[in-house]
PDB file of C-alpha atoms in Angstrom:
ATOM      1  CA  UNK A   1       9.934 -11.041 -19.000  1.00 63.00           C
ATOM      2  CA  UNK A   2       8.092  -8.172 -20.568  1.00 71.00           C
ATOM      3  CA  UNK A   3       9.760  -6.243 -23.386  1.00 79.00           C
ATOM      4  CA  UNK A   4       7.528  -3.169 -23.404  1.00 82.00           C
ATOM      5  CA  UNK A   5       7.029  -0.839 -20.455  1.00 79.00           C
ATOM      6  CA  UNK A   6       3.688  -0.712 -18.708  1.00 88.00           C
ATOM      7  CA  UNK A   7       1.920   2.147 -16.921  1.00 91.00           C
ATOM      8  CA  UNK A   8       0.954  -0.120 -14.004  1.00 92.00           C
ATOM      9  CA  UNK A   9       4.364  -0.145 -12.316  1.00 91.00           C
ATOM     10  CA  UNK A  10       4.929   3.623 -11.910  1.00 93.00           C
ATOM     11  CA  UNK A  11       1.230   4.134 -11.140  1.00 95.00           C
ATOM     12  CA  UNK A  12       1.310   1.252  -8.651  1.00 94.00           C
ATOM     13  CA  UNK A  13       4.386   2.567  -6.854  1.00 95.00           C
ATOM     14  CA  UNK A  14       2.912   6.055  -6.554  1.00 97.00           C
ATOM     15  CA  UNK A  15      -0.437   4.663  -5.386  1.00 96.00           C
ATOM     16  CA  UNK A  16       1.312   2.437  -2.839  1.00 95.00           C
ATOM     17  CA  UNK A  17       3.314   5.349  -1.424  1.00 97.00           C
ATOM     18  CA  UNK A  18       0.184   7.504  -1.244  1.00 98.00           C
ATOM     19  CA  UNK A  19      -1.864   4.726   0.376  1.00 95.00           C
ATOM     20  CA  UNK A  20       0.854   4.053   2.963  1.00 95.00           C
ATOM     21  CA  UNK A  21       1.031   7.750   3.797  1.00 97.00           C
ATOM     22  CA  UNK A  22      -2.739   7.900   4.286  1.00 97.00           C
ATOM     23  CA  UNK A  23      -2.685   4.685   6.337  1.00 95.00           C
ATOM     24  CA  UNK A  24       0.198   5.926   8.491  1.00 95.00           C
ATOM     25  CA  UNK A  25      -1.478   9.267   9.133  1.00 97.00           C
ATOM     26  CA  UNK A  26      -4.759   7.523   9.959  1.00 96.00           C
ATOM     27  CA  UNK A  27      -3.072   5.158  12.416  1.00 95.00           C
ATOM     28  CA  UNK A  28      -1.024   7.958  13.980  1.00 95.00           C
ATOM     29  CA  UNK A  29      -4.069  10.172  14.459  1.00 97.00           C
ATOM     30  CA  UNK A  30      -6.810   7.674  15.322  1.00 96.00           C
ATOM     31  CA  UNK A  31      -5.099   5.053  17.484  1.00 96.00           C
ATOM     32  CA  UNK A  32      -3.369   7.149  20.205  1.00 96.00           C
ATOM     33  CA  UNK A  33      -6.620   8.534  21.647  1.00 96.00           C
ATOM     34  CA  UNK A  34      -7.924   4.965  21.934  1.00 95.00           C
ATOM     35  CA  UNK A  35      -4.890   3.315  23.529  1.00 96.00           C
ATOM     36  CA  UNK A  36      -2.851   6.286  24.759  1.00 94.00           C
ATOM     37  CA  UNK A  37      -3.612   5.524  28.392  1.00 96.00           C
ATOM     38  CA  UNK A  38      -2.441   1.930  28.144  1.00 96.00           C
ATOM     39  CA  UNK A  39       0.915   0.701  29.362  1.00 97.00           C
ATOM     40  CA  UNK A  40       3.630   0.778  26.658  1.00 96.00           C
ATOM     41  CA  UNK A  41       3.880  -3.023  26.762  1.00 98.00           C
ATOM     42  CA  UNK A  42       0.161  -3.270  26.004  1.00 97.00           C
ATOM     43  CA  UNK A  43       0.408  -0.707  23.182  1.00 97.00           C
ATOM     44  CA  UNK A  44       3.292  -2.499  21.477  1.00 97.00           C
ATOM     45  CA  UNK A  45       1.288  -5.467  20.078  1.00 97.00           C
ATOM     46  CA  UNK A  46      -1.371  -3.093  18.737  1.00 97.00           C
ATOM     47  CA  UNK A  47       1.199  -1.059  16.806  1.00 96.00           C
ATOM     48  CA  UNK A  48       3.013  -4.215  15.641  1.00 96.00           C
ATOM     49  CA  UNK A  49      -0.240  -5.633  14.239  1.00 96.00           C
ATOM     50  CA  UNK A  50      -1.147  -2.311  12.610  1.00 95.00           C
ATOM     51  CA  UNK A  51       2.368  -2.124  11.167  1.00 93.00           C
ATOM     52  CA  UNK A  52       2.026  -5.561   9.574  1.00 94.00           C
ATOM     53  CA  UNK A  53      -1.627  -5.424   8.444  1.00 92.00           C
ATOM     54  CA  UNK A  54      -0.873  -3.323   5.353  1.00 90.00           C
ATOM     55  CA  UNK A  55       1.383  -6.110   4.018  1.00 92.00           C
ATOM     56  CA  UNK A  56      -1.496  -8.604   3.630  1.00 90.00           C
ATOM     57  CA  UNK A  57      -2.914  -7.246   0.343  1.00 89.00           C
ATOM     58  CA  UNK A  58       0.552  -6.390  -0.984  1.00 92.00           C
ATOM     59  CA  UNK A  59       1.148  -9.734  -2.763  1.00 89.00           C
ATOM     60  CA  UNK A  60      -1.921  -9.391  -4.982  1.00 91.00           C
ATOM     61  CA  UNK A  61      -1.196  -5.714  -5.554  1.00 92.00           C
ATOM     62  CA  UNK A  62       2.345  -6.499  -6.739  1.00 90.00           C
ATOM     63  CA  UNK A  63       0.979  -9.267  -8.984  1.00 90.00           C
ATOM     64  CA  UNK A  64      -1.407  -6.731 -10.532  1.00 90.00           C
ATOM     65  CA  UNK A  65       1.464  -4.307 -11.083  1.00 90.00           C
ATOM     66  CA  UNK A  66       3.485  -6.987 -12.853  1.00 87.00           C
ATOM     67  CA  UNK A  67       0.833  -8.952 -14.774  1.00 87.00           C
ATOM     68  CA  UNK A  68      -2.353  -6.882 -14.843  1.00 86.00           C
ATOM     69  CA  UNK A  69      -4.266  -9.626 -13.000  1.00 87.00           C
ATOM     70  CA  UNK A  70      -5.136  -9.812  -9.301  1.00 85.00           C
ATOM     71  CA  UNK A  71      -4.538 -13.571  -9.093  1.00 85.00           C
ATOM     72  CA  UNK A  72      -1.481 -15.662  -9.795  1.00 79.00           C
ATOM     73  CA  UNK A  73      -1.220 -16.971 -13.356  1.00 73.00           C
ATOM     74  CA  UNK A  74      -2.190 -20.609 -13.800  1.00 76.00           C
ATOM     75  CA  UNK A  75       0.855 -22.759 -14.478  1.00 72.00           C
ATOM     76  CA  UNK A  76       0.040 -25.052 -17.410  1.00 57.00           C
ATOM     77  CA  UNK A  77       2.914 -27.392 -16.475  1.00 58.00           C
ATOM     78  CA  UNK A  78       1.292 -28.120 -13.108  1.00 55.00           C
ATOM     79  CA  UNK A  79      -1.814 -29.619 -14.763  1.00 53.00           C
TER      80      UNK A  79
END
């Protein structure tokens, strides 16, 4: 556990909120003209996938916020 505060956590939270706002606005403005004429049951999987896609890079982003590295730390006990 870290004893001193780091700038990465508040910066990371603000950047994440901003990025999600931009992503949400982009999806809400760009996707409806493309699939607006589809049946609601056909639109649902598209919006579900687009709603989940932003989670994929989140693990590495949270690791960077916590450790300052984009990859998981190597566990010396596992070697």
